[in-house]
PDB file of C-alpha atoms in Angstrom:
ATOM      1  CA  UNK A   1       4.634  13.947 -12.076  1.00 41.00           C
ATOM      2  CA  UNK A   2       2.088  14.456  -9.290  1.00 54.00           C
ATOM      3  CA  UNK A   3       1.678  11.729  -6.700  1.00 73.00           C
ATOM      4  CA  UNK A   4      -1.866  10.391  -6.314  1.00 80.00           C
ATOM      5  CA  UNK A   5      -1.990  11.156  -2.600  1.00 83.00           C
ATOM      6  CA  UNK A   6      -1.135  14.787  -3.402  1.00 85.00           C
ATOM      7  CA  UNK A   7      -3.753  15.010  -6.117  1.00 83.00           C
ATOM      8  CA  UNK A   8      -6.582  13.458  -4.132  1.00 85.00           C
ATOM      9  CA  UNK A   9      -5.789  15.466  -0.997  1.00 87.00           C
ATOM     10  CA  UNK A  10      -5.749  18.652  -3.121  1.00 86.00           C
ATOM     11  CA  UNK A  11      -2.150  19.319  -2.183  1.00 88.00           C
ATOM     12  CA  UNK A  12      -2.481  18.768   1.563  1.00 91.00           C
ATOM     13  CA  UNK A  13      -0.071  15.813   1.573  1.00 90.00           C
ATOM     14  CA  UNK A  14       3.063  15.693  -0.561  1.00 85.00           C
ATOM     15  CA  UNK A  15       3.438  11.943  -0.038  1.00 84.00           C
ATOM     16  CA  UNK A  16       1.953   9.002   1.815  1.00 86.00           C
ATOM     17  CA  UNK A  17       4.465   9.393   4.626  1.00 86.00           C
ATOM     18  CA  UNK A  18       2.868  12.695   5.586  1.00 89.00           C
ATOM     19  CA  UNK A  19      -0.630  11.213   5.393  1.00 92.00           C
ATOM     20  CA  UNK A  20       0.126   8.213   7.592  1.00 92.00           C
ATOM     21  CA  UNK A  21       2.099  10.303  10.070  1.00 91.00           C
ATOM     22  CA  UNK A  22      -1.256  11.719  11.249  1.00 94.00           C
ATOM     23  CA  UNK A  23      -3.629   9.962  13.660  1.00 95.00           C
ATOM     24  CA  UNK A  24      -6.508   8.200  11.919  1.00 96.00           C
ATOM     25  CA  UNK A  25      -9.548  10.488  11.825  1.00 95.00           C
ATOM     26  CA  UNK A  26     -12.843  11.065  10.046  1.00 94.00           C
ATOM     27  CA  UNK A  27     -11.057  13.635   7.875  1.00 94.00           C
ATOM     28  CA  UNK A  28      -8.244  11.402   6.585  1.00 95.00           C
ATOM     29  CA  UNK A  29      -9.472   7.805   6.921  1.00 96.00           C
ATOM     30  CA  UNK A  30     -11.059   7.769   3.445  1.00 95.00           C
ATOM     31  CA  UNK A  31      -7.802   8.789   1.757  1.00 95.00           C
ATOM     32  CA  UNK A  32      -5.787   6.387   3.919  1.00 95.00           C
ATOM     33  CA  UNK A  33      -8.057   3.503   2.949  1.00 95.00           C
ATOM     34  CA  UNK A  34      -7.892   4.405  -0.718  1.00 94.00           C
ATOM     35  CA  UNK A  35      -4.085   4.570  -0.711  1.00 92.00           C
ATOM     36  CA  UNK A  36      -3.799   1.230   1.105  1.00 93.00           C
ATOM     37  CA  UNK A  37      -6.258  -0.357  -1.335  1.00 92.00           C
ATOM     38  CA  UNK A  38      -4.260   0.914  -4.308  1.00 89.00           C
ATOM     39  CA  UNK A  39      -0.962  -0.371  -2.932  1.00 87.00           C
ATOM     40  CA  UNK A  40      -2.454  -3.734  -1.965  1.00 88.00           C
ATOM     41  CA  UNK A  41      -4.024  -4.232  -5.396  1.00 87.00           C
ATOM     42  CA  UNK A  42      -0.811  -3.091  -7.073  1.00 84.00           C
ATOM     43  CA  UNK A  43       0.977  -5.870  -5.191  1.00 81.00           C
ATOM     44  CA  UNK A  44      -1.650  -8.592  -5.586  1.00 80.00           C
ATOM     45  CA  UNK A  45      -2.191  -8.015  -9.297  1.00 75.00           C
ATOM     46  CA  UNK A  46       1.340  -9.268  -9.984  1.00 72.00           C
ATOM     47  CA  UNK A  47      -0.085 -12.695  -9.146  1.00 71.00           C
ATOM     48  CA  UNK A  48      -3.709 -12.226 -10.128  1.00 64.00           C
ATOM     49  CA  UNK A  49      -4.261 -10.614 -13.528  1.00 60.00           C
ATOM     50  CA  UNK A  50      -7.918 -11.642 -13.798  1.00 73.00           C
ATOM     51  CA  UNK A  51      -9.461 -10.260 -10.616  1.00 80.00           C
ATOM     52  CA  UNK A  52      -6.985  -7.920  -8.932  1.00 81.00           C
ATOM     53  CA  UNK A  53      -6.000  -6.149 -12.138  1.00 80.00           C
ATOM     54  CA  UNK A  54      -9.659  -5.440 -12.942  1.00 84.00           C
ATOM     55  CA  UNK A  55     -10.262  -4.126  -9.417  1.00 88.00           C
ATOM     56  CA  UNK A  56      -7.141  -1.959  -9.582  1.00 85.00           C
ATOM     57  CA  UNK A  57      -8.141  -0.369 -12.894  1.00 84.00           C
ATOM     58  CA  UNK A  58     -11.665   0.176 -11.592  1.00 86.00           C
ATOM     59  CA  UNK A  59     -10.420   1.811  -8.398  1.00 89.00           C
ATOM     60  CA  UNK A  60      -8.117   4.175 -10.294  1.00 86.00           C
ATOM     61  CA  UNK A  61     -11.062   5.196 -12.479  1.00 87.00           C
ATOM     62  CA  UNK A  62     -13.290   5.658  -9.406  1.00 89.00           C
ATOM     63  CA  UNK A  63     -10.813   7.950  -7.677  1.00 87.00           C
ATOM     64  CA  UNK A  64     -10.638  10.196 -10.729  1.00 85.00           C
ATOM     65  CA  UNK A  65     -14.365  10.319 -11.518  1.00 87.00           C
ATOM     66  CA  UNK A  66     -16.413   9.505  -8.401  1.00 86.00           C
ATOM     67  CA  UNK A  67     -17.121  13.201  -7.825  1.00 83.00           C
ATOM     68  CA  UNK A  68     -18.982  13.421 -11.120  1.00 85.00           C
ATOM     69  CA  UNK A  69     -22.788  13.469 -11.195  1.00 86.00           C
ATOM     70  CA  UNK A  70     -24.417  10.052 -11.736  1.00 85.00           C
ATOM     71  CA  UNK A  71     -21.047   8.279 -11.714  1.00 86.00           C
ATOM     72  CA  UNK A  72     -21.366   4.705 -10.422  1.00 89.00           C
ATOM     73  CA  UNK A  73     -18.334   3.318  -8.626  1.00 89.00           C
ATOM     74  CA  UNK A  74     -16.869  -0.010  -9.678  1.00 89.00           C
ATOM     75  CA  UNK A  75     -16.310  -3.161  -7.651  1.00 89.00           C
ATOM     76  CA  UNK A  76     -12.785  -1.882  -7.123  1.00 90.00           C
ATOM     77  CA  UNK A  77     -14.017   0.672  -4.634  1.00 94.00           C
ATOM     78  CA  UNK A  78     -15.258  -2.166  -2.412  1.00 93.00           C
ATOM     79  CA  UNK A  79     -11.577  -2.832  -1.723  1.00 93.00           C
ATOM     80  CA  UNK A  80     -11.072   0.756  -0.565  1.00 95.00           C
ATOM     81  CA  UNK A  81     -14.214   0.585   1.591  1.00 95.00           C
ATOM     82  CA  UNK A  82     -12.881  -2.558   3.230  1.00 95.00           C
ATOM     83  CA  UNK A  83      -9.701  -0.692   4.185  1.00 95.00           C
ATOM     84  CA  UNK A  84     -11.595   2.431   5.295  1.00 96.00           C
ATOM     85  CA  UNK A  85     -13.952   0.483   7.570  1.00 95.00           C
ATOM     86  CA  UNK A  86     -11.057  -1.430   9.101  1.00 95.00           C
ATOM     87  CA  UNK A  87      -9.015   1.714   9.809  1.00 96.00           C
ATOM     88  CA  UNK A  88     -11.920   3.695  11.251  1.00 95.00           C
ATOM     89  CA  UNK A  89     -12.054   1.306  14.215  1.00 94.00           C
ATOM     90  CA  UNK A  90      -8.753   2.872  15.299  1.00 95.00           C
ATOM     91  CA  UNK A  91      -9.674   6.550  15.040  1.00 94.00           C
ATOM     92  CA  UNK A  92      -7.323   8.607  17.189  1.00 95.00           C
ATOM     93  CA  UNK A  93      -4.449   6.178  16.797  1.00 94.00           C
ATOM     94  CA  UNK A  94      -1.637   6.171  14.228  1.00 92.00           C
ATOM     95  CA  UNK A  95      -1.397   3.539  11.508  1.00 92.00           C
ATOM     96  CA  UNK A  96       2.096   2.498  12.618  1.00 89.00           C
ATOM     97  CA  UNK A  97       0.948   1.718  16.180  1.00 91.00           C
ATOM     98  CA  UNK A  98       0.827  -1.928  17.234  1.00 90.00           C
ATOM     99  CA  UNK A  99      -2.394  -3.697  16.275  1.00 91.00           C
ATOM    100  CA  UNK A 100      -1.607  -7.003  17.946  1.00 88.00           C
ATOM    101  CA  UNK A 101       0.156 -10.256  17.178  1.00 84.00           C
ATOM    102  CA  UNK A 102      -0.261 -12.431  14.125  1.00 79.00           C
ATOM    103  CA  UNK A 103      -0.636 -16.195  14.203  1.00 80.00           C
ATOM    104  CA  UNK A 104       3.145 -16.519  14.392  1.00 80.00           C
ATOM    105  CA  UNK A 105       3.235 -14.382  17.526  1.00 83.00           C
ATOM    106  CA  UNK A 106       4.858 -11.421  15.770  1.00 84.00           C
ATOM    107  CA  UNK A 107       3.629  -7.903  16.483  1.00 86.00           C
ATOM    108  CA  UNK A 108       2.090  -6.130  13.498  1.00 87.00           C
ATOM    109  CA  UNK A 109       1.008  -2.543  12.954  1.00 90.00           C
ATOM    110  CA  UNK A 110      -2.524  -1.320  12.292  1.00 92.00           C
ATOM    111  CA  UNK A 111      -1.470  -0.491   8.744  1.00 91.00           C
ATOM    112  CA  UNK A 112      -0.127  -3.970   8.105  1.00 89.00           C
ATOM    113  CA  UNK A 113      -3.254  -5.520   9.632  1.00 91.00           C
ATOM    114  CA  UNK A 114      -5.290  -3.399   7.219  1.00 93.00           C
ATOM    115  CA  UNK A 115      -3.269  -4.692   4.259  1.00 90.00           C
ATOM    116  CA  UNK A 116      -4.003  -8.222   5.393  1.00 89.00           C
ATOM    117  CA  UNK A 117      -7.720  -7.469   5.720  1.00 91.00           C
ATOM    118  CA  UNK A 118      -7.717  -6.156   2.159  1.00 91.00           C
ATOM    119  CA  UNK A 119      -5.779  -9.208   0.965  1.00 87.00           C
ATOM    120  CA  UNK A 120      -8.393 -11.499   2.519  1.00 87.00           C
ATOM    121  CA  UNK A 121     -11.201  -9.572   0.849  1.00 88.00           C
ATOM    122  CA  UNK A 122      -9.555  -9.756  -2.581  1.00 87.00           C
ATOM    123  CA  UNK A 123      -8.808 -13.438  -2.050  1.00 83.00           C
ATOM    124  CA  UNK A 124     -12.511 -14.045  -1.321  1.00 83.00           C
ATOM    125  CA  UNK A 125     -13.351 -12.743  -4.799  1.00 79.00           C
ATOM    126  CA  UNK A 126     -11.261 -15.392  -6.532  1.00 66.00           C
ATOM    127  CA  UNK A 127     -14.043 -17.988  -6.362  1.00 57.00           C
ATOM    128  CA  UNK A 128     -17.011 -15.620  -6.749  1.00 54.00           C
ATOM    129  CA  UNK A 129     -19.396 -16.551  -9.569  1.00 43.00           C
ATOM    130  CA  UNK A 130     -19.307 -14.332 -12.624  1.00 46.00           C
ATOM    131  CA  UNK A 131     -22.364 -13.109 -14.525  1.00 40.00           C
ATOM    132  CA  UNK A 132     -22.618 -16.296 -16.580  1.00 42.00           C
ATOM    133  CA  UNK A 133     -22.696 -18.430 -13.458  1.00 44.00           C
ATOM    134  CA  UNK A 134     -19.223 -19.858 -14.065  1.00 41.00           C
ATOM    135  CA  UNK A 135     -16.630 -19.807 -11.303  1.00 37.00           C
ATOM    136  CA  UNK A 136     -13.768 -17.382 -11.711  1.00 40.00           C
ATOM    137  CA  UNK A 137     -10.548 -19.122 -10.768  1.00 36.00           C
ATOM    138  CA  UNK A 138      -7.034 -17.763 -10.942  1.00 35.00           C
ATOM    139  CA  UNK A 139      -4.375 -20.317 -11.765  1.00 35.00           C
ATOM    140  CA  UNK A 140      -1.431 -19.282  -9.595  1.00 32.00           C
ATOM    141  CA  UNK A 141       0.679 -22.326 -10.465  1.00 35.00           C
ATOM    142  CA  UNK A 142       2.155 -20.699 -13.585  1.00 36.00           C
ATOM    143  CA  UNK A 143       4.076 -18.183 -11.471  1.00 34.00           C
ATOM    144  CA  UNK A 144       7.442 -19.591 -10.396  1.00 36.00           C
ATOM    145  CA  UNK A 145       7.922 -16.846  -7.805  1.00 35.00           C
ATOM    146  CA  UNK A 146       4.956 -18.021  -5.737  1.00 34.00           C
ATOM    147  CA  UNK A 147       5.301 -20.195  -2.616  1.00 34.00           C
ATOM    148  CA  UNK A 148       4.475 -23.876  -2.928  1.00 33.00           C
ATOM    149  CA  UNK A 149       1.037 -23.357  -1.368  1.00 32.00           C
ATOM    150  CA  UNK A 150      -0.945 -20.757  -3.396  1.00 31.00           C
ATOM    151  CA  UNK A 151      -3.103 -19.997  -0.355  1.00 33.00           C
ATOM    152  CA  UNK A 152      -0.091 -18.346   1.272  1.00 33.00           C
ATOM    153  CA  UNK A 153       0.842 -16.146  -1.675  1.00 33.00           C
ATOM    154  CA  UNK A 154      -0.426 -12.982   0.019  1.00 34.00           C
ATOM    155  CA  UNK A 155       1.443 -13.803   3.215  1.00 37.00           C
ATOM    156  CA  UNK A 156       4.668 -13.619   1.212  1.00 38.00           C
ATOM    157  CA  UNK A 157       3.919 -10.027   0.166  1.00 41.00           C
ATOM    158  CA  UNK A 158       2.784  -9.026   3.654  1.00 41.00           C
ATOM    159  CA  UNK A 159       6.218  -9.813   5.022  1.00 38.00           C
ATOM    160  CA  UNK A 160       7.505  -6.961   2.884  1.00 46.00           C
ATOM    161  CA  UNK A 161       5.019  -4.573   4.487  1.00 51.00           C
ATOM    162  CA  UNK A 162       6.252  -5.581   7.922  1.00 57.00           C
ATOM    163  CA  UNK A 163       9.875  -4.921   7.012  1.00 60.00           C
ATOM    164  CA  UNK A 164       8.941  -1.534   5.586  1.00 61.00           C
ATOM    165  CA  UNK A 165       7.058  -0.533   8.747  1.00 64.00           C
ATOM    166  CA  UNK A 166       9.911  -1.699  10.970  1.00 67.00           C
ATOM    167  CA  UNK A 167      12.510   0.168   8.916  1.00 67.00           C
ATOM    168  CA  UNK A 168      10.524   3.414   8.921  1.00 68.00           C
ATOM    169  CA  UNK A 169      10.157   3.246  12.687  1.00 72.00           C
ATOM    170  CA  UNK A 170      13.741   2.183  13.397  1.00 76.00           C
ATOM    171  CA  UNK A 171      15.414   4.679  11.070  1.00 74.00           C
ATOM    172  CA  UNK A 172      13.401   7.627  12.406  1.00 76.00           C
ATOM    173  CA  UNK A 173      13.144   9.206   8.968  1.00 72.00           C
ATOM    174  CA  UNK A 174      12.400  12.890   8.485  1.00 75.00           C
ATOM    175  CA  UNK A 175       9.436  14.019   6.374  1.00 68.00           C
ATOM    176  CA  UNK A 176      11.724  14.604   3.390  1.00 75.00           C
ATOM    177  CA  UNK A 177      13.406  11.226   3.776  1.00 77.00           C
ATOM    178  CA  UNK A 178       9.992   9.546   3.994  1.00 72.00           C
ATOM    179  CA  UNK A 179       8.949  11.364   0.840  1.00 73.00           C
ATOM    180  CA  UNK A 180      12.082  10.221  -1.003  1.00 78.00           C
ATOM    181  CA  UNK A 181      11.596   6.642   0.170  1.00 73.00           C
ATOM    182  CA  UNK A 182       7.927   6.652  -0.872  1.00 68.00           C
ATOM    183  CA  UNK A 183       8.875   7.914  -4.323  1.00 69.00           C
ATOM    184  CA  UNK A 184      11.371   5.088  -4.819  1.00 73.00           C
ATOM    185  CA  UNK A 185       8.867   2.573  -3.393  1.00 64.00           C
ATOM    186  CA  UNK A 186       6.454   3.744  -6.096  1.00 60.00           C
ATOM    187  CA  UNK A 187       9.024   2.927  -8.794  1.00 63.00           C
ATOM    188  CA  UNK A 188      10.147   6.464  -9.560  1.00 69.00           C
ATOM    189  CA  UNK A 189      13.635   7.191 -10.883  1.00 75.00           C
ATOM    190  CA  UNK A 190      15.939   9.860  -9.465  1.00 81.00           C
ATOM    191  CA  UNK A 191      15.008  12.483 -12.076  1.00 80.00           C
ATOM    192  CA  UNK A 192      11.332  11.903 -11.330  1.00 74.00           C
ATOM    193  CA  UNK A 193      11.954  12.176  -7.591  1.00 75.00           C
ATOM    194  CA  UNK A 194      13.714  15.501  -8.132  1.00 80.00           C
ATOM    195  CA  UNK A 195      10.782  16.826 -10.148  1.00 73.00           C
ATOM    196  CA  UNK A 196       8.187  15.451  -7.725  1.00 67.00           C
ATOM    197  CA  UNK A 197       9.737  16.868  -4.565  1.00 72.00           C
ATOM    198  CA  UNK A 198      11.356  19.967  -6.051  1.00 75.00           C
ATOM    199  CA  UNK A 199      14.853  19.076  -4.828  1.00 80.00           C
ATOM    200  CA  UNK A 200      18.170  18.477  -6.583  1.00 86.00           C
ATOM    201  CA  UNK A 201      20.197  15.299  -7.003  1.00 86.00           C
ATOM    202  CA  UNK A 202      22.703  16.396  -4.379  1.00 88.00           C
ATOM    203  CA  UNK A 203      19.997  16.590  -1.736  1.00 86.00           C
ATOM    204  CA  UNK A 204      18.698  13.161  -2.677  1.00 84.00           C
ATOM    205  CA  UNK A 205      22.166  11.610  -2.607  1.00 87.00           C
ATOM    206  CA  UNK A 206      22.911  13.238   0.750  1.00 87.00           C
ATOM    207  CA  UNK A 207      19.688  11.926   2.252  1.00 83.00           C
ATOM    208  CA  UNK A 208      20.235   8.452   0.805  1.00 83.00           C
ATOM    209  CA  UNK A 209      23.735   8.387   2.278  1.00 85.00           C
ATOM    210  CA  UNK A 210      22.339   9.434   5.653  1.00 83.00           C
ATOM    211  CA  UNK A 211      19.714   6.665   5.533  1.00 79.00           C
ATOM    212  CA  UNK A 212      22.363   4.082   4.556  1.00 80.00           C
ATOM    213  CA  UNK A 213      24.570   5.179   7.450  1.00 81.00           C
ATOM    214  CA  UNK A 214      21.758   4.811   9.970  1.00 79.00           C
ATOM    215  CA  UNK A 215      20.835   1.457   8.446  1.00 76.00           C
ATOM    216  CA  UNK A 216      24.427   0.292   8.761  1.00 76.00           C
ATOM    217  CA  UNK A 217      24.604   1.450  12.383  1.00 77.00           C
ATOM    218  CA  UNK A 218      21.447  -0.522  13.163  1.00 73.00           C
ATOM    219  CA  UNK A 219      22.043  -3.692  11.178  1.00 66.00           C
ATOM    220  CA  UNK A 220      25.745  -3.661  10.280  1.00 64.00           C
ATOM    221  CA  UNK A 221      24.946  -4.206   6.595  1.00 52.00           C
ATOM    222  CA  UNK A 222      25.044  -1.758   3.667  1.00 46.00           C
TER     223      UNK A 222
END
């Protein structure tokens, strides 16, 4: 099972951890934006099956076929372009560097700020007129997991991005540990992780134990 970041980088990056460990540049910003767009849409479509799911499917198709002659990209690629344009402002810096403070006064990374920019763009499409002139509206109230105010549904998911960024920085993970974590974040099972990274179960278990130990030392919780 080949990871998308590996496929679209033609083997240069084994996982997203390796990609985002590099400074943002003209050479990698397109792939960074595409990977952020995919992850953001993957998250948002759990709440929005009418707009986000269509954009996600379109983006996946674009990434596989956009190199073909006369291929026309879908609206889904607008999401990737939004991420690419946002990231390119920070060329020379790393995605995990501090972007600034959010409205709650909490520091956020460039990568997290990019996720939020993408979320805002996707949210703006919810009330865009369709081809018949009718207004597309997503009824979020059927989802019990959502916050009381549907407007803040993306904010709930963004908190998870912040925790992930903080953990990666605090735990000082190696390239292999980042790769293992990314695989599990993408929903892969242990056998799939072994096949993806070319390592055995013992190595994975050893690395997981090492990560748990560092986590315990930092937070006192297993």
